[in-house]
Amino acid sequence: MGVKHVAVLMGGFSSERPVSLSSGSACADALEAVGYRVTRVDVGHDIASVLLDLKPDVVFNALHGPFGEDGKVQGVLEYLEIPYTHSGVLASALAMDKAVAKTVVKAAGVPVAEAKVLSRFDFTHEHPIKPPYVVKPVAEGSSFGVVIVKEDQSHPPQVITSSEWRYGDRVMAERYVYGRELTCAVMGDVALGVIEIVSKANSFYDYDSKYAAGGSEHILPAQISPKIYQKIQTLALKAHQAVGCRGVSRSDFRYDDRFSEDGELIWLEINTQPGMTPTSLVPEMAAHAGHSFGEFLKWMVEDASCLR
């Protein structure tokens, strides 16, 4: 067989389109540099017919958000019988629904914060849970629609019931966990290093902190005790396996060590399509483990399959 033809799916039509274009472009360039024949595909509603015409050997999925990350495009690729990277239909759908993912990983022994799922229209005069808490759309990524409700806030945030809200009607109110923001990726069946994320301008790791140059500082390896470091790696792998992820995933945590070193360690969510932009976390973790960006992407392409 000659040089593999890889179609890199990017863009799409979710809120995360700009991030996906950045991830996809970086991946396409790196895959070409390590010898693949690459076609860049800005995904539209005609993606099935586009791929039928292209006939790639492998699809590298660099989409983010709904359609690209929730099992839908994975279902299209299964139907077309084109091997693809990252997680399959079920794991993608599970992970994209934050409430369902939380239930699944909790059953596997991963510690999570108490939460309540409700309609955004139920945010009227009374708090759904005791402040402080975090409101998250159940099916968005890149911190879109995340609202932190502080302890002294007398009423629920009004933005959630406003006509400008565009992140779906199901939301989750989750107990706010104080502490440090930590994240760990899994590559196959191996947990990579743990990064501490220090947001520069904002109180949490929001969209600007993630994607703006200088928006956050990444400390790798995280300056925490070896016991907590290894516990995070163990829990990230456990969550990856419980949800049924394949390829690469990334789990996010909060670690509250204000009162003791053991403190409280809470799993927040799992991302089955981690960002691959120049400021993204997972390529940084892979490099720390000795994998260049090109080698890391090559591993994903060679790992691609159907029935994931």
Short mmCIF file of C-alpha atoms in Angstrom, two decimals:
data_model
loop_
_atom_site.label_atom_id
_atom_site.label_comp_id
_atom_site.label_asym_id
_atom_site.label_seq_id
_atom_site.Cartn_x
_atom_site.Cartn_y
_atom_site.Cartn_z
CA MET A 1 0.00 0.00 0.00
CA GLY A 2 1.25 3.51 -0.84
CA VAL A 3 1.07 6.67 1.24
CA LYS A 4 -2.04 6.81 3.40
CA HIS A 5 -4.62 9.41 2.44
CA VAL A 6 -5.92 11.17 5.57
CA ALA A 7 -8.97 13.43 5.49
CA VAL A 8 -8.78 15.92 8.37
CA LEU A 9 -12.28 16.98 9.43
CA MET A 10 -12.37 20.52 10.80
CA GLY A 11 -14.59 23.57 11.14
CA GLY A 12 -18.13 22.30 11.17
CA PHE A 13 -21.13 24.24 12.44
CA SER A 14 -20.91 24.24 16.24
CA SER A 15 -19.97 27.15 18.51
CA GLU A 16 -16.46 25.71 18.54
CA ARG A 17 -15.89 26.12 14.79
CA PRO A 18 -12.95 28.57 15.19
CA VAL A 19 -11.17 26.22 17.61
CA SER A 20 -11.73 23.27 15.29
CA LEU A 21 -10.33 25.18 12.31
CA SER A 22 -7.21 25.95 14.35
CA SER A 23 -6.86 22.34 15.57
CA GLY A 24 -7.49 20.91 12.12
CA SER A 25 -5.02 23.19 10.38
CA ALA A 26 -2.27 22.35 12.90
CA CYS A 27 -2.97 18.62 12.56
CA ALA A 28 -3.09 18.70 8.75
CA ASP A 29 0.26 20.50 8.56
CA ALA A 30 1.90 18.08 10.99
CA LEU A 31 0.49 14.98 9.26
CA GLU A 32 1.82 16.21 5.91
CA ALA A 33 5.20 16.79 7.53
CA VAL A 34 5.38 13.13 8.63
CA GLY A 35 4.53 11.84 5.17
CA TYR A 36 0.76 11.42 4.84
CA ARG A 37 -1.30 12.66 1.91
CA VAL A 38 -3.75 15.04 3.55
CA THR A 39 -7.04 16.57 2.46
CA ARG A 40 -8.48 19.34 4.62
CA VAL A 41 -12.26 19.09 4.87
CA ASP A 42 -14.34 21.96 6.25
CA VAL A 43 -17.34 19.94 7.38
CA GLY A 44 -20.81 20.82 6.16
CA HIS A 45 -24.11 18.94 6.03
CA ASP A 46 -22.90 17.19 2.87
CA ILE A 47 -20.00 15.48 4.67
CA ALA A 48 -21.11 11.95 3.72
CA SER A 49 -21.08 12.67 -0.03
CA VAL A 50 -17.81 14.61 0.27
CA LEU A 51 -16.12 11.62 1.91
CA LEU A 52 -17.61 9.19 -0.60
CA ASP A 53 -15.96 11.23 -3.36
CA LEU A 54 -12.64 11.61 -1.51
CA LYS A 55 -12.32 7.94 -0.50
CA PRO A 56 -9.73 8.57 2.25
CA ASP A 57 -7.97 5.67 3.99
CA VAL A 58 -8.47 7.33 7.38
CA VAL A 59 -10.43 10.26 8.81
CA PHE A 60 -8.67 12.37 11.44
CA ASN A 61 -11.48 13.95 13.43
CA ALA A 62 -10.45 17.46 14.51
CA LEU A 63 -14.03 18.65 15.06
CA HIS A 64 -15.15 20.06 18.40
CA GLY A 65 -18.61 20.45 19.91
CA PRO A 66 -22.00 19.11 18.79
CA PHE A 67 -22.05 16.90 15.67
CA GLY A 68 -18.27 16.39 15.69
CA GLU A 69 -17.92 15.23 19.27
CA ASP A 70 -21.26 13.73 20.27
CA GLY A 71 -21.39 10.53 18.22
CA LYS A 72 -23.12 11.93 15.14
CA VAL A 73 -20.19 12.23 12.74
CA GLN A 74 -18.83 9.00 14.22
CA GLY A 75 -22.09 7.33 13.16
CA VAL A 76 -21.65 8.69 9.63
CA LEU A 77 -18.11 7.31 9.49
CA GLU A 78 -19.25 3.90 10.78
CA TYR A 79 -21.94 3.82 8.06
CA LEU A 80 -19.35 4.73 5.41
CA GLU A 81 -16.90 2.19 6.88
CA ILE A 82 -14.05 4.70 7.00
CA PRO A 83 -11.58 4.18 9.90
CA TYR A 84 -11.44 7.26 12.15
CA THR A 85 -9.54 8.59 15.15
CA HIS A 86 -10.67 9.25 18.73
CA SER A 87 -13.71 7.69 20.39
CA GLY A 88 -16.63 5.89 18.79
CA VAL A 89 -20.36 6.57 18.70
CA LEU A 90 -21.37 5.51 22.21
CA ALA A 91 -18.37 6.90 24.12
CA SER A 92 -18.62 10.20 22.25
CA ALA A 93 -22.34 10.53 23.02
CA LEU A 94 -21.82 9.61 26.69
CA ALA A 95 -18.92 12.01 27.20
CA MET A 96 -20.70 14.90 25.47
CA ASP A 97 -23.59 14.70 27.94
CA LYS A 98 -21.90 15.93 31.12
CA ALA A 99 -24.64 14.59 33.40
CA VAL A 100 -24.59 11.09 31.90
CA ALA A 101 -20.78 10.98 31.88
CA LYS A 102 -20.77 11.97 35.56
CA THR A 103 -23.15 9.09 36.39
CA VAL A 104 -21.03 6.58 34.47
CA VAL A 105 -17.68 7.55 36.01
CA LYS A 106 -19.17 7.83 39.51
CA ALA A 107 -20.33 4.21 39.19
CA ALA A 108 -16.70 3.31 38.37
CA GLY A 109 -15.49 4.85 41.63
CA VAL A 110 -14.37 8.26 40.33
CA PRO A 111 -15.22 11.12 42.76
CA VAL A 112 -17.59 13.76 41.32
CA ALA A 113 -19.35 16.86 42.67
CA GLU A 114 -23.05 16.80 43.54
CA ALA A 115 -25.16 18.20 40.73
CA LYS A 116 -28.72 18.67 39.53
CA VAL A 117 -29.92 18.64 35.89
CA LEU A 118 -32.84 20.89 35.06
CA SER A 119 -34.37 23.08 32.38
CA ARG A 120 -32.84 26.53 32.07
CA PHE A 121 -36.36 27.93 32.44
CA ASP A 122 -36.42 26.62 36.01
CA PHE A 123 -33.84 29.28 36.93
CA THR A 124 -36.40 31.79 38.16
CA HIS A 125 -36.33 33.16 41.72
CA GLU A 126 -34.72 30.42 43.79
CA HIS A 127 -31.33 28.75 43.49
CA PRO A 128 -31.61 25.10 42.35
CA ILE A 129 -28.84 24.16 44.81
CA LYS A 130 -27.05 26.03 47.56
CA PRO A 131 -24.49 28.59 46.27
CA PRO A 132 -21.69 28.61 45.32
CA TYR A 133 -22.34 26.48 42.25
CA VAL A 134 -21.50 26.30 38.56
CA VAL A 135 -24.07 26.22 35.77
CA LYS A 136 -23.01 24.26 32.68
CA PRO A 137 -24.87 23.40 29.48
CA VAL A 138 -24.98 19.60 29.46
CA ALA A 139 -23.75 19.31 25.87
CA GLU A 140 -21.22 22.05 25.07
CA GLY A 141 -17.43 22.23 25.21
CA SER A 142 -14.70 24.89 25.49
CA SER A 143 -16.45 26.31 28.56
CA PHE A 144 -19.21 27.85 26.44
CA GLY A 145 -22.17 28.89 28.59
CA VAL A 146 -20.45 28.20 31.92
CA VAL A 147 -21.64 30.55 34.69
CA ILE A 148 -20.22 30.65 38.22
CA VAL A 149 -22.76 31.59 40.90
CA LYS A 150 -21.01 33.04 43.97
CA GLU A 151 -21.87 32.42 47.59
CA ASP A 152 -23.38 35.87 48.15
CA GLN A 153 -25.49 35.94 44.98
CA SER A 154 -29.12 36.41 46.02
CA HIS A 155 -30.80 35.01 42.91
CA PRO A 156 -29.98 32.67 40.00
CA PRO A 157 -28.11 34.15 37.01
CA GLN A 158 -30.62 35.77 34.66
CA VAL A 159 -28.52 35.16 31.53
CA ILE A 160 -29.58 31.51 31.60
CA THR A 161 -33.26 32.30 30.98
CA SER A 162 -32.61 35.14 28.54
CA SER A 163 -33.42 34.96 24.83
CA GLU A 164 -29.71 35.38 24.06
CA TRP A 165 -28.84 31.99 25.57
CA ARG A 166 -27.90 29.58 22.77
CA TYR A 167 -26.45 26.55 24.53
CA GLY A 168 -29.52 24.31 24.80
CA ASP A 169 -32.33 24.11 27.35
CA ARG A 170 -30.86 21.36 29.58
CA VAL A 171 -28.34 22.66 32.08
CA MET A 172 -26.54 21.27 35.08
CA ALA A 173 -26.08 23.07 38.40
CA GLU A 174 -22.97 21.57 40.01
CA ARG A 175 -21.47 22.29 43.42
CA TYR A 176 -18.57 24.72 43.02
CA VAL A 177 -15.30 23.00 43.94
CA TYR A 178 -12.60 25.30 45.23
CA GLY A 179 -8.97 24.71 44.40
CA ARG A 180 -6.52 24.11 41.62
CA GLU A 181 -7.38 23.26 38.02
CA LEU A 182 -5.65 20.04 36.94
CA THR A 183 -5.91 17.95 33.79
CA CYS A 184 -4.58 14.64 32.55
CA ALA A 185 -4.73 12.99 29.12
CA VAL A 186 -4.92 9.32 28.28
CA MET A 187 -3.26 7.93 25.14
CA GLY A 188 -4.51 4.43 24.41
CA ASP A 189 -4.24 2.78 27.81
CA VAL A 190 -1.55 5.06 29.25
CA ALA A 191 -2.15 8.17 31.38
CA LEU A 192 0.17 11.01 30.40
CA GLY A 193 1.46 13.80 32.66
CA VAL A 194 -0.67 16.04 34.86
CA ILE A 195 -0.84 19.77 34.07
CA GLU A 196 -1.90 22.49 36.46
CA ILE A 197 -3.66 25.32 34.64
CA VAL A 198 -3.32 28.79 36.09
CA SER A 199 -5.75 31.17 34.40
CA LYS A 200 -4.18 34.61 34.01
CA ALA A 201 -7.11 36.99 33.72
CA ASN A 202 -10.17 35.06 34.83
CA SER A 203 -11.38 33.09 37.82
CA PHE A 204 -11.67 29.84 35.89
CA TYR A 205 -10.38 28.17 32.72
CA ASP A 206 -12.80 29.81 30.28
CA TYR A 207 -12.70 30.12 26.49
CA ASP A 208 -10.19 33.00 26.47
CA SER A 209 -7.94 31.25 28.99
CA LYS A 210 -7.94 28.16 26.76
CA TYR A 211 -7.32 29.69 23.37
CA ALA A 212 -5.90 33.20 23.69
CA ALA A 213 -2.10 33.40 23.62
CA GLY A 214 -0.96 33.98 27.20
CA GLY A 215 -4.47 33.32 28.55
CA SER A 216 -3.20 30.73 30.97
CA GLU A 217 -0.02 29.22 32.33
CA HIS A 218 0.46 25.46 32.05
CA ILE A 219 2.63 23.91 34.78
CA LEU A 220 3.89 20.48 33.67
CA PRO A 221 4.49 18.44 35.70
CA ALA A 222 1.98 19.89 38.18
CA GLN A 223 3.60 20.81 41.48
CA ILE A 224 1.60 18.45 43.68
CA SER A 225 2.55 15.45 45.80
CA PRO A 226 3.46 12.23 43.95
CA LYS A 227 0.49 10.54 45.65
CA ILE A 228 -2.06 13.04 44.26
CA TYR A 229 -0.28 13.13 40.87
CA GLN A 230 -0.58 9.35 40.53
CA LYS A 231 -4.15 9.38 41.81
CA ILE A 232 -5.13 11.83 39.05
CA GLN A 233 -3.49 9.59 36.43
CA THR A 234 -5.34 6.57 37.82
CA LEU A 235 -8.69 8.37 37.83
CA ALA A 236 -8.18 9.76 34.30
CA LEU A 237 -7.54 6.23 33.01
CA LYS A 238 -10.50 4.88 34.99
CA ALA A 239 -12.83 7.54 33.50
CA HIS A 240 -11.47 6.88 29.98
CA GLN A 241 -12.20 3.17 30.34
CA ALA A 242 -15.58 3.59 32.08
CA VAL A 243 -16.92 5.83 29.30
CA GLY A 244 -15.43 3.48 26.68
CA CYS A 245 -13.10 6.04 25.09
CA ARG A 246 -10.58 5.12 22.41
CA GLY A 247 -7.46 6.90 21.18
CA VAL A 248 -6.93 10.08 23.16
CA SER A 249 -9.08 11.68 25.86
CA ARG A 250 -8.50 14.31 28.55
CA SER A 251 -10.05 14.45 32.01
CA ASP A 252 -10.30 17.67 34.03
CA PHE A 253 -10.13 17.85 37.82
CA ARG A 254 -10.32 20.26 40.74
CA TYR A 255 -8.02 19.74 43.71
CA ASP A 256 -8.73 21.63 46.93
CA ASP A 257 -5.62 21.47 49.12
CA ARG A 258 -6.40 24.53 51.26
CA PHE A 259 -6.74 22.53 54.47
CA SER A 260 -4.63 19.40 53.91
CA GLU A 261 -2.38 17.83 51.30
CA ASP A 262 -4.87 15.00 50.72
CA GLY A 263 -7.59 17.62 50.30
CA GLU A 264 -10.52 17.01 47.98
CA LEU A 265 -9.96 15.75 44.43
CA ILE A 266 -12.97 15.94 42.11
CA TRP A 267 -13.32 14.80 38.50
CA LEU A 268 -15.18 17.40 36.40
CA GLU A 269 -15.53 16.02 32.87
CA ILE A 270 -13.92 14.06 30.05
CA ASN A 271 -13.13 15.44 26.60
CA THR A 272 -13.02 12.91 23.75
CA GLN A 273 -11.84 15.48 21.16
CA PRO A 274 -9.19 17.49 23.02
CA GLY A 275 -7.94 20.64 21.32
CA MET A 276 -4.88 20.43 19.07
CA THR A 277 -4.17 24.16 18.78
CA PRO A 278 -0.76 25.74 19.52
CA THR A 279 -1.98 26.53 23.07
CA SER A 280 -3.67 23.17 23.69
CA LEU A 281 -2.89 20.89 26.62
CA VAL A 282 -2.74 17.39 25.16
CA PRO A 283 0.08 17.98 22.63
CA GLU A 284 2.04 19.48 25.52
CA MET A 285 1.48 16.35 27.64
CA ALA A 286 2.45 14.12 24.71
CA ALA A 287 5.68 16.09 24.20
CA HIS A 288 6.48 15.73 27.89
CA ALA A 289 6.10 11.94 27.44
CA GLY A 290 8.58 12.04 24.55
CA HIS A 291 6.21 12.17 21.55
CA SER A 292 6.71 14.95 19.02
CA PHE A 293 3.50 16.47 17.66
CA GLY A 294 3.92 14.62 14.36
CA GLU A 295 4.63 11.29 16.07
CA PHE A 296 1.65 11.77 18.37
CA LEU A 297 -0.71 12.41 15.44
CA LYS A 298 0.80 9.49 13.51
CA TRP A 299 0.00 7.23 16.46
CA MET A 300 -3.64 8.41 16.29
CA VAL A 301 -3.85 7.80 12.55
CA GLU A 302 -2.39 4.30 12.89
CA ASP A 303 -4.77 3.61 15.80
CA ALA A 304 -7.81 4.64 13.71
CA SER A 305 -10.53 2.05 13.12
CA CYS A 306 -14.26 1.49 12.80
CA LEU A 307 -16.34 -0.11 15.56
CA ARG A 308 -14.71 2.09 18.20
#
